[in-house]
Short mmCIF file of C-alpha atoms in Angstrom, two decimals:
data_model
loop_
_atom_site.label_atom_id
_atom_site.label_comp_id
_atom_site.label_asym_id
_atom_site.label_seq_id
_atom_site.Cartn_x
_atom_site.Cartn_y
_atom_site.Cartn_z
CA MET A 858 -16.17 -7.77 -8.80
CA THR A 859 -16.21 -8.17 -12.53
CA GLN A 860 -14.63 -10.96 -14.46
CA ARG A 861 -11.30 -12.40 -13.45
CA LYS A 862 -8.42 -10.63 -15.08
CA TYR A 863 -5.37 -12.12 -13.40
CA SER A 864 -4.51 -15.60 -12.22
CA ALA A 865 -1.77 -17.30 -10.27
CA SER A 866 -0.54 -18.83 -13.51
CA SER A 867 -0.48 -15.53 -15.43
CA ILE A 868 1.25 -13.28 -12.90
CA GLY A 869 2.49 -15.84 -10.34
CA PRO A 870 5.91 -16.47 -11.88
CA GLN A 871 6.76 -12.75 -12.01
CA ILE A 872 5.57 -12.20 -8.46
CA ASP A 873 7.53 -15.22 -7.33
CA THR A 874 10.79 -14.05 -8.92
CA PHE A 875 10.40 -10.56 -7.49
CA LEU A 876 9.50 -11.70 -3.97
CA ARG A 877 12.20 -14.32 -3.82
CA THR A 878 14.82 -11.71 -4.70
CA THR A 879 13.44 -8.97 -2.47
CA LEU A 880 12.81 -11.15 0.57
CA GLY A 881 16.19 -12.82 0.15
CA ASN A 882 18.07 -9.51 -0.17
CA GLY A 883 16.23 -8.05 2.78
CA GLY A 884 16.88 -11.07 4.98
CA PHE A 885 13.18 -11.57 5.73
CA GLN A 886 12.31 -15.00 7.09
CA VAL A 887 8.93 -15.65 5.51
CA ASN A 888 7.34 -18.14 3.17
CA TYR A 889 4.56 -17.33 0.80
CA SER A 890 2.14 -19.01 -1.55
CA ILE A 891 0.45 -17.46 -4.55
CA GLN A 892 -3.14 -18.61 -4.98
CA ASP A 893 -6.17 -18.04 -7.15
CA VAL A 894 -9.21 -16.88 -5.22
CA ASP A 895 -12.62 -18.32 -5.97
CA PRO A 896 -15.06 -15.50 -6.56
CA GLY A 897 -17.24 -15.32 -3.48
CA GLU A 898 -20.97 -14.76 -3.61
CA ASP A 899 -21.65 -11.22 -2.48
CA ASP A 900 -18.08 -10.52 -1.66
CA PHE A 901 -17.24 -7.37 -3.53
CA GLU A 902 -13.75 -7.32 -2.13
CA THR A 903 -12.67 -10.67 -3.52
CA PRO A 904 -9.37 -10.29 -5.37
CA ASP A 905 -8.29 -12.51 -8.28
CA VAL A 906 -5.04 -13.58 -6.69
CA VAL A 907 -3.85 -13.63 -3.11
CA VAL A 908 -0.29 -13.96 -1.85
CA LYS A 909 -0.28 -15.47 1.63
CA PHE A 910 2.69 -15.07 3.91
CA SER A 911 3.66 -17.20 6.87
CA GLY A 912 6.72 -17.84 8.99
CA GLN A 913 8.96 -16.19 11.50
CA ASP A 914 8.85 -12.60 10.25
CA VAL A 915 5.09 -12.33 9.75
CA ASP A 916 4.91 -10.09 12.80
CA LEU A 917 7.28 -7.70 11.12
CA LEU A 918 5.09 -7.68 7.99
CA LEU A 919 2.03 -6.85 10.07
CA SER A 920 3.51 -4.34 12.48
CA ASN A 921 2.49 -0.69 12.28
CA ARG A 922 -0.82 -1.42 10.56
CA ALA A 923 0.76 -3.94 8.18
CA GLU A 924 3.03 -1.26 6.79
CA LEU A 925 5.62 -3.66 5.38
CA LEU A 926 3.02 -6.04 3.92
CA LEU A 927 1.31 -3.15 2.12
CA ALA A 928 4.63 -1.73 0.95
CA MET A 929 5.57 -5.11 -0.54
CA GLU A 930 2.19 -5.32 -2.20
CA HIS A 931 2.43 -1.85 -3.69
CA VAL A 932 5.94 -2.32 -5.06
CA THR A 933 4.96 -5.71 -6.49
CA MET A 934 2.00 -4.22 -8.34
CA GLU A 935 4.16 -1.41 -9.68
CA MET A 936 6.65 -4.05 -10.80
CA LEU A 937 3.81 -5.79 -12.67
CA ARG A 938 2.92 -2.44 -14.30
CA MET A 939 -0.57 -2.90 -13.01
CA HIS A 940 -2.93 0.01 -13.47
CA SER A 941 -4.11 1.46 -10.18
CA ASP A 942 -7.73 0.55 -11.04
CA ASP A 943 -6.67 -3.08 -10.86
CA HIS A 944 -4.82 -2.89 -7.57
CA SER A 945 -7.66 -4.52 -5.66
CA ARG A 946 -7.33 -7.63 -7.82
CA VAL A 947 -4.17 -8.76 -6.08
CA SER A 948 -3.97 -8.92 -2.33
CA PHE A 949 -1.13 -9.72 0.05
CA ASP A 950 -2.19 -11.22 3.33
CA ALA A 951 -0.87 -12.84 6.48
CA ASN A 952 -2.84 -14.28 9.40
CA ASP A 953 -6.03 -13.09 7.66
CA TYR A 954 -5.14 -9.50 8.47
CA ARG A 955 -6.82 -8.15 5.33
CA LEU A 956 -9.99 -10.12 5.86
CA LEU A 957 -10.28 -8.88 9.43
CA ARG A 958 -9.52 -5.33 8.38
CA ILE A 959 -12.31 -5.41 5.79
CA GLU A 960 -14.73 -6.64 8.45
CA GLU A 961 -13.59 -3.84 10.72
CA LEU A 962 -14.07 -1.27 7.97
CA ARG A 963 -17.56 -2.54 7.17
CA LEU A 964 -18.52 -2.34 10.80
CA SER A 965 -17.22 1.19 11.12
CA ALA A 966 -19.09 2.16 7.94
CA VAL A 967 -22.33 0.90 9.43
CA THR A 968 -21.63 2.67 12.72
CA ALA A 969 -20.84 5.92 10.91
CA ALA A 970 -24.04 5.67 8.85
CA GLU A 971 -26.11 5.16 12.01
CA LYS A 972 -24.51 8.15 13.61
CA VAL A 973 -25.09 10.37 10.56
CA LYS A 974 -28.73 9.27 10.34
CA ARG A 975 -29.27 9.95 14.03
CA THR A 976 -27.50 13.31 14.24
CA GLY A 977 -27.72 14.68 10.70
CA VAL A 978 -24.07 15.68 11.00
CA PRO A 979 -21.50 14.53 8.40
CA PHE A 980 -18.92 12.03 9.58
CA ARG A 981 -15.32 12.22 8.44
CA PHE A 982 -13.21 9.03 8.53
CA ASN A 983 -9.48 9.06 9.13
CA PRO A 984 -7.40 9.06 5.95
CA MET A 985 -7.27 5.68 4.18
CA ASN A 986 -5.83 4.27 1.01
CA SER A 987 -8.05 3.84 -2.04
CA ARG A 988 -8.78 0.23 -1.37
CA GLU A 989 -10.00 0.84 2.14
CA ARG A 990 -12.08 3.83 1.04
CA ARG A 991 -13.67 1.59 -1.55
CA VAL A 992 -14.72 -0.87 1.15
CA ILE A 993 -16.47 1.96 3.01
CA HIS A 994 -18.23 3.26 -0.11
CA LEU A 995 -19.41 -0.23 -1.07
CA ALA A 996 -20.58 -0.99 2.44
CA LEU A 997 -22.81 2.10 2.29
CA ARG A 998 -24.20 1.68 -1.20
CA ASN A 999 -27.43 0.11 0.10
CA GLU A 1000 -27.98 2.84 2.68
CA PRO A 1001 -30.37 5.28 0.98
CA ALA A 1002 -30.38 7.68 3.93
CA VAL A 1003 -26.70 8.54 3.59
CA ARG A 1004 -24.19 9.15 0.85
CA SER A 1005 -20.42 8.92 0.97
CA GLU A 1006 -17.66 10.60 -0.95
CA SER A 1007 -13.91 10.94 -0.76
CA ALA A 1008 -12.30 14.29 -0.08
CA GLY A 1009 -8.76 15.57 0.20
CA SER A 1010 -5.78 14.37 -1.76
CA GLY A 1011 -2.88 11.95 -1.58
CA PRO A 1012 -2.20 10.17 1.69
CA GLY A 1013 -4.69 12.49 3.40
CA ARG A 1014 -7.69 11.45 1.30
CA GLN A 1015 -10.61 10.43 3.49
CA VAL A 1016 -14.20 9.27 3.24
CA VAL A 1017 -16.94 11.63 4.38
CA VAL A 1018 -20.45 10.33 5.06
CA TYR A 1019 -23.31 12.81 4.60
CA PRO A 1020 -27.05 12.65 5.15
CA ALA A 1021 -28.47 11.81 1.70
CA GLY A 1022 -29.61 15.32 0.76
CA MET A 1023 -26.78 17.37 2.20
CA ALA A 1024 -24.32 19.27 -0.01
CA SER A 1025 -20.62 18.50 0.37
CA LEU A 1026 -18.57 20.42 2.88
CA PRO A 1027 -15.78 22.55 1.48
CA GLU A 1028 -12.46 20.72 1.20
CA PRO A 1029 -10.19 21.16 4.21
CA PRO A 1030 -7.60 23.89 3.56
CA ARG A 1031 -4.67 22.89 1.38
CA GLY A 1032 -1.57 22.02 3.28
CA SER A 1033 -3.41 20.24 6.07
CA ALA A 1034 -2.42 16.91 4.52
CA PRO A 1035 1.27 16.00 4.42
CA PRO A 1036 2.75 17.07 1.07
CA PRO A 1037 4.02 14.35 -1.27
CA ARG A 1038 7.67 13.71 -0.60
CA ARG A 1039 10.47 13.11 -3.01
CA GLY A 1040 13.50 13.05 -0.74
CA GLY A 1041 14.36 12.78 2.89
CA PRO A 1042 13.11 10.30 5.44
CA PRO A 1043 9.51 9.08 5.40
CA PRO A 1044 6.99 11.11 7.37
CA ARG A 1045 7.13 10.23 11.02
CA SER A 1046 3.86 11.44 12.39
CA ARG A 1047 1.19 8.82 12.51
CA GLY A 1048 -2.16 9.91 13.87
CA ALA A 1049 -4.38 7.90 16.11
CA ARG A 1050 -6.24 5.12 14.45
CA ARG A 1051 -9.81 6.25 14.80
CA MET B 851 21.18 -3.52 1.25
CA LYS B 852 22.62 -2.05 -1.93
CA GLN B 853 21.50 -5.20 -3.69
CA LEU B 854 18.00 -4.93 -2.21
CA ILE B 855 17.48 -1.43 -3.58
CA GLU B 856 19.17 -2.16 -6.88
CA ASP B 857 17.03 -5.20 -7.60
CA ILE B 858 13.79 -3.48 -6.63
CA ALA B 859 14.63 -0.46 -8.77
CA LYS B 860 15.59 -2.60 -11.74
CA ALA B 861 12.24 -4.39 -11.53
CA LEU B 862 10.39 -1.06 -11.55
CA VAL B 863 12.08 0.85 -14.34
CA ASP B 864 12.06 0.60 -18.13
CA ILE B 865 15.84 0.97 -18.46
CA PRO B 866 17.43 -1.31 -15.84
CA GLU B 867 20.91 -0.77 -17.28
CA GLU B 868 20.80 2.78 -15.98
CA VAL B 869 20.07 1.86 -12.38
CA SER B 870 22.91 2.39 -9.98
CA VAL B 871 23.11 2.52 -6.20
CA ARG B 872 25.91 4.01 -4.13
CA GLU B 873 26.25 3.15 -0.47
CA VAL B 874 27.59 5.88 1.77
CA GLN B 875 28.43 4.68 5.26
CA GLY B 876 27.83 7.21 8.00
CA GLU B 877 28.40 6.73 11.68
CA GLN B 878 24.75 6.20 12.56
CA VAL B 879 23.12 5.88 9.20
CA THR B 880 23.93 4.31 5.89
CA VAL B 881 22.70 6.36 2.96
CA LEU B 882 21.80 4.61 -0.26
CA GLU B 883 21.85 6.87 -3.27
CA LEU B 884 19.70 5.58 -6.08
CA LYS B 885 20.15 6.82 -9.60
CA VAL B 886 17.87 5.93 -12.48
CA ALA B 887 17.34 7.22 -16.02
CA PRO B 888 15.50 10.60 -15.89
CA SER B 889 12.58 9.05 -17.75
CA ASP B 890 12.29 6.39 -15.03
CA LEU B 891 12.23 8.77 -12.08
CA GLY B 892 8.45 8.65 -11.92
CA LYS B 893 8.53 4.86 -11.76
CA VAL B 894 10.60 4.76 -8.58
CA ILE B 895 8.79 7.68 -6.96
CA GLY B 896 5.23 6.82 -7.91
CA LYS B 897 2.03 8.81 -7.56
CA GLN B 898 2.18 11.03 -4.47
CA GLY B 899 5.56 9.46 -3.74
CA ARG B 900 3.91 6.23 -2.76
CA THR B 901 6.39 3.91 -4.43
CA ALA B 902 9.39 5.70 -2.92
CA ARG B 903 7.67 5.52 0.47
CA SER B 904 7.08 1.78 0.04
CA ILE B 905 10.71 1.17 -0.90
CA ARG B 906 11.79 3.13 2.19
CA THR B 907 9.52 1.00 4.35
CA ILE B 908 11.08 -2.19 2.98
CA LEU B 909 14.57 -0.76 3.46
CA GLY B 910 13.78 0.35 7.00
CA ALA B 911 12.46 -3.10 7.95
CA ALA B 912 15.46 -4.86 6.45
CA GLY B 913 17.74 -2.45 8.33
CA MET B 914 15.92 -3.18 11.56
CA LYS B 915 16.94 -6.81 11.25
CA LEU B 916 20.55 -5.66 11.06
CA ASN B 917 20.11 -3.06 13.82
CA ARG B 918 21.24 -0.36 11.46
CA ARG B 919 19.49 2.66 10.02
CA PHE B 920 19.37 3.10 6.28
CA THR B 921 17.97 5.98 4.31
CA LEU B 922 17.21 6.13 0.63
CA GLU B 923 18.03 9.18 -1.45
CA ILE B 924 16.67 9.28 -4.94
CA LEU B 925 19.01 11.43 -7.02
CA GLU B 926 17.50 13.64 -9.69
#
């Protein structure tokens, strides 16, 4: 990643105030620490700042594919008025979930690339958020035999891996992804993981 | 729970003075009605509704600890 833009001393106090209030109001039993991250060597996914959670309710943070952890992270970054391009610079983590997830994504990227090379058939990943899609794209950037792109919109956006020369498939028909919601309960259906 | 939503919303908007939350107790579900300045509506909803979805996730988890269901309505 490019030069450091945020640090625990620049955004830490705001994050701390927000989390203390939110976690307190919600009755969540967790502790957290806000830390600068040393830029790793080849590690393109190294954020500037990480917020690490521990304690009794960590399981709750990580349940349902870390839904609550990611929700906290998103709301915190909106609170900081952070541009979405910068969202990978701050990462919330607990029990190294994020680290393991990145490893898992890299492995599945490699597996998908192998499959596409062998069969010549495009491979479509399940929908992922922008950060996870980025991990897939970056993992494939040194694979000249395949290319990857994102297709679809909103929560249904997904990475498609093609053989290098192949033209993109048409977008799946509109309406196949859940529409953005403004009211009512959150969408209930959650597809299988892979 | 009212406080939870109110404080999150106030942190997200430009005009915190115009944030208000009303709690409506139902038999099974408690509904929280969030009102913000019209110009701040986008801030609490977010692109593709992602911020509203995140707030609902936080509310749902906090409700789980109390064994009670809460839903968030954002009033326009």
